[in-house]
Coordinates of C-alpha atoms and ligand atoms in Angstrom, one line a residue:
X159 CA 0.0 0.0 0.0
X160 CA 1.1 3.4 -1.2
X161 CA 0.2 6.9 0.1
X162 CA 1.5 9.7 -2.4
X163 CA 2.0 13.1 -1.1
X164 CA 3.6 15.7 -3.8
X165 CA 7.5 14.3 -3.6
X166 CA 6.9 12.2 -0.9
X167 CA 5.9 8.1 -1.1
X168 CA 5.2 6.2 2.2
X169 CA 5.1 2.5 1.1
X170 CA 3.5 0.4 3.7
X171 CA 4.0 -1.9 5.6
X172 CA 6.8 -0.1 7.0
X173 CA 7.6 1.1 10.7
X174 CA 5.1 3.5 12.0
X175 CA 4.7 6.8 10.7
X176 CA 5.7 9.2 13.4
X177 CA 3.8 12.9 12.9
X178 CA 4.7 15.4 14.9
X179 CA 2.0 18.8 16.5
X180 CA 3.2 21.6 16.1
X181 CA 0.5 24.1 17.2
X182 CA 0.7 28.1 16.4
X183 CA -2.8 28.9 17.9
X184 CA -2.5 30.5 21.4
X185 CA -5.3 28.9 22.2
X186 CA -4.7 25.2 21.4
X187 CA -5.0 23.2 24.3
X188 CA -1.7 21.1 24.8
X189 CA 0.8 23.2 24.3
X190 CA -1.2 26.5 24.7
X191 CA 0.7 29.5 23.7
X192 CA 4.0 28.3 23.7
X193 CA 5.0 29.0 20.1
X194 CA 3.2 31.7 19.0
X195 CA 6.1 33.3 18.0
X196 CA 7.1 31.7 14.5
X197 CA 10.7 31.3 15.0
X198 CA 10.0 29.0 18.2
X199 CA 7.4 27.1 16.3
X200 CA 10.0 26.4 13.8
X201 CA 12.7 25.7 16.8
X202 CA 10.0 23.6 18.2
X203 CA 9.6 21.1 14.6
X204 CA 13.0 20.9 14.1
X205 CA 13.6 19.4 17.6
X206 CA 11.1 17.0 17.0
X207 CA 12.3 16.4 13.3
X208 CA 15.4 15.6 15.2
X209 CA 13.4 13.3 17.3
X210 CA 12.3 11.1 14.5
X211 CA 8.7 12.7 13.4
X212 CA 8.8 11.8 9.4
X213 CA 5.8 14.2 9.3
X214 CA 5.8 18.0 10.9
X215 CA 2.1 18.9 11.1
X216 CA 1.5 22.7 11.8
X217 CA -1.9 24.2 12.6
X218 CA -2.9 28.1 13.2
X219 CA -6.8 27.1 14.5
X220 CA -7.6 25.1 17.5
X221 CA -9.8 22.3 17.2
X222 CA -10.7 21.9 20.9
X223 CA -14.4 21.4 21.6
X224 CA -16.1 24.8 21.6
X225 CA -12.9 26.5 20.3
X226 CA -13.8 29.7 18.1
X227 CA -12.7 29.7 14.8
X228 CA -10.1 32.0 13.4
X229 CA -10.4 33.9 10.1
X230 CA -8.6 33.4 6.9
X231 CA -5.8 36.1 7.9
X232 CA -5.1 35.1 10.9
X233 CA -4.5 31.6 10.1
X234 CA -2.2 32.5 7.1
X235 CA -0.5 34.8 9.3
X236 CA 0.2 32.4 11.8
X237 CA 1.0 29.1 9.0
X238 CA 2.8 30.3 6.7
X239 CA 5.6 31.6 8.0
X240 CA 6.3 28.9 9.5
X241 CA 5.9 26.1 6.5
X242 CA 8.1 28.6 4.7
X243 CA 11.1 28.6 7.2
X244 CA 10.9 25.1 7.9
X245 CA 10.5 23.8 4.3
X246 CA 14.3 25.8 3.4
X247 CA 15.7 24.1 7.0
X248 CA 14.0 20.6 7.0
X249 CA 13.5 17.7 4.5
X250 CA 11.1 16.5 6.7
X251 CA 7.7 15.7 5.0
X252 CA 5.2 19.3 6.1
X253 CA 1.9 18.8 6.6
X254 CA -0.6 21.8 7.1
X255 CA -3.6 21.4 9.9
X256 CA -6.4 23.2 7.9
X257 CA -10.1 23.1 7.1
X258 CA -9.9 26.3 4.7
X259 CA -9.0 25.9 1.3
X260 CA -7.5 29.2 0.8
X261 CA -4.8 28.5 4.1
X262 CA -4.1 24.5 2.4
X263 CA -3.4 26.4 -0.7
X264 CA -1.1 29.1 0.3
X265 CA 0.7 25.9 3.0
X266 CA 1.4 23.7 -0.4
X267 CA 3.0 27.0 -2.2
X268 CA 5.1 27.2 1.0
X269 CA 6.3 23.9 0.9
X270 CA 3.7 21.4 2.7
X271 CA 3.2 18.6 0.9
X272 CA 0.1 17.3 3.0
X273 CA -3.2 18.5 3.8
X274 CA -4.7 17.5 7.7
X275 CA -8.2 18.1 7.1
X276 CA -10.3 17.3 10.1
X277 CA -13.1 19.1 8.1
X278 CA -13.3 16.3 5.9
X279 CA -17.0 15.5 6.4
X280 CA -18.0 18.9 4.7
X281 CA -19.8 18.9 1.6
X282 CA -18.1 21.8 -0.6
X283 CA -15.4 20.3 -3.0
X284 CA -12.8 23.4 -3.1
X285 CA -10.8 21.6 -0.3
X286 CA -10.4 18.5 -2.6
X287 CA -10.0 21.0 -6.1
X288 CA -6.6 22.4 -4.2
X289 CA -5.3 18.4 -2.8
X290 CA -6.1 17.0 -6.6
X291 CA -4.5 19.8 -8.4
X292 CA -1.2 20.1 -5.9
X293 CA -0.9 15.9 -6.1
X294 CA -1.0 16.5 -2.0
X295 CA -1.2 14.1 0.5
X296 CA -4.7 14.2 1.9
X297 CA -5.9 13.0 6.1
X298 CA -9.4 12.3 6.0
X299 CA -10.7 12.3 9.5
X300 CA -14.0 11.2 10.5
X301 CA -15.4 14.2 12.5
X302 CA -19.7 14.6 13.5
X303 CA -21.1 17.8 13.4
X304 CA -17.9 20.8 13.7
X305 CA -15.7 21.4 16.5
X306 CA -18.5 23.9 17.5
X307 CA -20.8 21.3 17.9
X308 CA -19.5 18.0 17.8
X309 CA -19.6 17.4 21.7
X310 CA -23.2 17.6 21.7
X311 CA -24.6 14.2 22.7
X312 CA -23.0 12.4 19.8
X313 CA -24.6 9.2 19.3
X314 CA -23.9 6.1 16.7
X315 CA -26.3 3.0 16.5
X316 CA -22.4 0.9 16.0
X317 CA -19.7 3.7 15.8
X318 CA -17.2 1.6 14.4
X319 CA -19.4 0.3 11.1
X320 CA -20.7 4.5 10.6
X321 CA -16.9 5.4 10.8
X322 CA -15.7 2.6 8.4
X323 CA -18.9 3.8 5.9
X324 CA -17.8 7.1 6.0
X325 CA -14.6 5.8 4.6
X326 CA -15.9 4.3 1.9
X327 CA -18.6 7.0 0.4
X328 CA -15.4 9.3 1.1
X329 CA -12.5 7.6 -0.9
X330 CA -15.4 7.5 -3.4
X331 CA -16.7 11.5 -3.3
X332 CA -12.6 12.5 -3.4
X333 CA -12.2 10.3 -6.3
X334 CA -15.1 12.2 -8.3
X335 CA -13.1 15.7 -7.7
X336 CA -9.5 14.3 -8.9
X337 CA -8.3 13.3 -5.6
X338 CA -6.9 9.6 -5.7
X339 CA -7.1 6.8 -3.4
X340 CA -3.4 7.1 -3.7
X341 CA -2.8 10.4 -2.0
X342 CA -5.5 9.1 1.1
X343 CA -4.6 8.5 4.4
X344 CA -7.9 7.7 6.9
X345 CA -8.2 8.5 10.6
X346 CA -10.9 8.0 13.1
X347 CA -11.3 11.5 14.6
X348 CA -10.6 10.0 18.0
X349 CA -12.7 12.8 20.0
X350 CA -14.0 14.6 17.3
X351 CA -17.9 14.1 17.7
X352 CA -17.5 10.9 20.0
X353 CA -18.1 10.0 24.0
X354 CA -15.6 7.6 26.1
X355 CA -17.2 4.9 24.8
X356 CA -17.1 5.6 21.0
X357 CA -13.2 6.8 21.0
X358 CA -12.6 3.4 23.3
X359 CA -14.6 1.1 21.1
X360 CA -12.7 2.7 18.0
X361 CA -9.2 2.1 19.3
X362 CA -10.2 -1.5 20.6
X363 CA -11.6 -2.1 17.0
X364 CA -8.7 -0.3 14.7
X365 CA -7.6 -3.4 12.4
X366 CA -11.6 -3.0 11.4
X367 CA -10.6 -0.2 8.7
X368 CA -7.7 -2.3 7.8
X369 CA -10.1 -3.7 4.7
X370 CA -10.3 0.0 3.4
X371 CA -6.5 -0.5 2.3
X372 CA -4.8 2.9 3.0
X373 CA -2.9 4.5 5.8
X374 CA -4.3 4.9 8.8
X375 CA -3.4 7.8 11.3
X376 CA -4.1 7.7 15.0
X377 CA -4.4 10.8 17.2
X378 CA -4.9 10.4 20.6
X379 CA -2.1 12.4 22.2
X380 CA -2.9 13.6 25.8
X381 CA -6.4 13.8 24.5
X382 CA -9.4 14.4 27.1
X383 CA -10.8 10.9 27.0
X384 CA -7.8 10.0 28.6
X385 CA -8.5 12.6 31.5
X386 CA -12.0 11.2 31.5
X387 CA -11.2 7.7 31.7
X388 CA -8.3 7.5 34.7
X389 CA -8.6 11.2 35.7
X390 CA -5.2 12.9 34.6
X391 CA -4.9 16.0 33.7
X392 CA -3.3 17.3 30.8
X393 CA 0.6 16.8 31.7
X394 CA 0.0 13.1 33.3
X395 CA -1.5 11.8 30.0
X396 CA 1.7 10.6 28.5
X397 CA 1.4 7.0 29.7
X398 CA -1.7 6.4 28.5
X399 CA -0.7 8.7 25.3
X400 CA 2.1 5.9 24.5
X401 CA 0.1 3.4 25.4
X402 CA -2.3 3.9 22.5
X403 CA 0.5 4.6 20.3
X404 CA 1.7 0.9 20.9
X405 CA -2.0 -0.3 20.8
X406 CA -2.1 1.2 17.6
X407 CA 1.2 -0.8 16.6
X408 CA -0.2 -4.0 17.2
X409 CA -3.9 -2.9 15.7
X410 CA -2.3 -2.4 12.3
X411 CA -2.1 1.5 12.3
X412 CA 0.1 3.6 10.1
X413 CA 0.9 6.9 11.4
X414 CA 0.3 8.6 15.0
X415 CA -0.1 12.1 15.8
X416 CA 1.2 13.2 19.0
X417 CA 3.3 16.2 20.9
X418 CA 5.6 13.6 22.5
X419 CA 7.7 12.6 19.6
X420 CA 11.2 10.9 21.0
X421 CA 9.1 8.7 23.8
X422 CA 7.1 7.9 20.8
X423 CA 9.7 6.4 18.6
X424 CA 10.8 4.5 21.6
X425 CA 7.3 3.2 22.3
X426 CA 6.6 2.1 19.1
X427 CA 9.9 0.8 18.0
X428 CA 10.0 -1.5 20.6
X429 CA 6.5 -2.4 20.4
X430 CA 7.2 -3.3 16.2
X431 CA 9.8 -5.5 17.5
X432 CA 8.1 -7.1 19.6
X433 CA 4.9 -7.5 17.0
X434 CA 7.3 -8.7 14.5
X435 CA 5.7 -6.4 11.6
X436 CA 9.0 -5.2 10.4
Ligands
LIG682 C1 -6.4 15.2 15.4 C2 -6.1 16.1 14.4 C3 -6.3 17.2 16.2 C4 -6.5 13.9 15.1 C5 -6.0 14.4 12.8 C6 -5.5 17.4 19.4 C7 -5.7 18.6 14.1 C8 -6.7 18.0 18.8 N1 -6.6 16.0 16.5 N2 -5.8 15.7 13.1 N3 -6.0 17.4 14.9 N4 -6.3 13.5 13.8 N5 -5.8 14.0 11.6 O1 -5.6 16.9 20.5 O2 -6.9 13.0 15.9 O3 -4.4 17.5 18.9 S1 -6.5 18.7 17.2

């Protein structure tokens, strides 16, 4: 299996796919504030380049339940600097945390070769028009409702068969606006529209979407389920964070998201081993 993103290939099986955050909201939840500055965001990414992350992933909105959105200038403000500085210093694959087209198009012109698209449940195509046209790498993740309201009593009559459909009649919609199976990485949306129980029942059910045949991308770092299941707050969730990550391993995933990049690799290097899927 093959994921194509502009002049990067990821032929899998292979060792999992580290992806590094790198937030430039001052809002976003983990690592609120700490690189609003563009010069430490781009510090920040290198380090964790450095760390092993294959995949830099830069966002200028917060996704957080009930976050307000930013507008288009804002975002491009705070993005694009960034992708630029990084993309002369690094060889490390860029991917730009977006849902407007405008911002994902103005990322791939500064050097990001992937498109994080957490939106991808909307109906309007442009999103797809600007991944099909730059050959960019595309993350589908499942989301309900919008980060405004997805928290709202979400409820699924079998979470794991709507999330795996949504797949499907996805690959399928991208396809009929230029965007290839080839360039499609899937991800749950661990949290995004889901209770405990759904982003539990996801995890424990992962190597479900394995049938779909493309990547798939985990994010569950220091995520608030974790909080709400053993009561940590938001610095005691690496454990648990790692824990996933290795669950993941052994589920069949592709690629993990997370802030904690170097006890990552460790995690899941030594969890590969021990799986024997390299
Ligand atoms: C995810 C994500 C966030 C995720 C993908 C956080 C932007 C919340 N979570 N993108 N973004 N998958 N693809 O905790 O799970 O980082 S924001």
């Amino acid at each position: 299996m093959r994921w194509i993103a502009r002049d990067f290939t990821f032929d899998f099986p292979r060792p999992m796919v580290v992806m590094g955050i790198v937030n430039t909201t001052p809002d976003s939840f983990a690592d609120g504030g700490q690189f609003l500055n563009s010069g430490s965001a781009v510090d920040h990414a290198l380090r964790l380049a450095d760390e092993g992350a294959e995949i830099i992933d830069i966002g200028g909105e917060s996704t957080r339940p009930g976050s307000a959105p930013v507008s288009e200038e804002e975002e491009l403000l705070r993005v694009v600097p960034v992708i630029e500085r990084l993309a002369k210093r690094s060889e490390v694959a860029l991917s730009v945390d977006t849902q407007k087209p405008v911002v994902a198009k103005a990322a791939i012109d500064a050097g990001a070769s992937i498109v994080n698209d957490v939106a991808a449940n909307r109906e309007s195509p442009q999103m797809w028009h600007v991944v099909a046209e730059a050959g960019a790498g595309y993350i589908c993740m499942h989301m309900r409702g919008t980060p405004q309201t997805m928290q709202a009593k979400p409820r699924y009559d079998d979470v794991v068969r709507e999330v795996g459909d949504f797949f499907k009649k996805r690959l399928a919609r991208l396809a009929e606006h230029g965007v290839s199976d080839a360039q499609v990485a899937l991800d749950p949306g661990i949290g995004f529209g889901k209770t405990l129980d759904h982003n539990i029942k996801l995890l424990s059910r992962l190597n479900k979407f394995s049938v779909t045949e493309r990547p798939l991308l985990v994010g569950v770092s220091r995520k608030s389920f974790i909080g709400n299941l053993l009561g940590t707050s938001l610095e005691d969730r690496l454990p648990a964070s790692l824990t996933c990550a290795v669950w993941s391993v052994a589920e069949g995933a592709n690629i993990v998201r997370v802030h904690d990049v170097a006890e990552t690799v460790q995690a899941v290097r030594m969890a590969e081993a021990l799986n024997e899927k390299v």
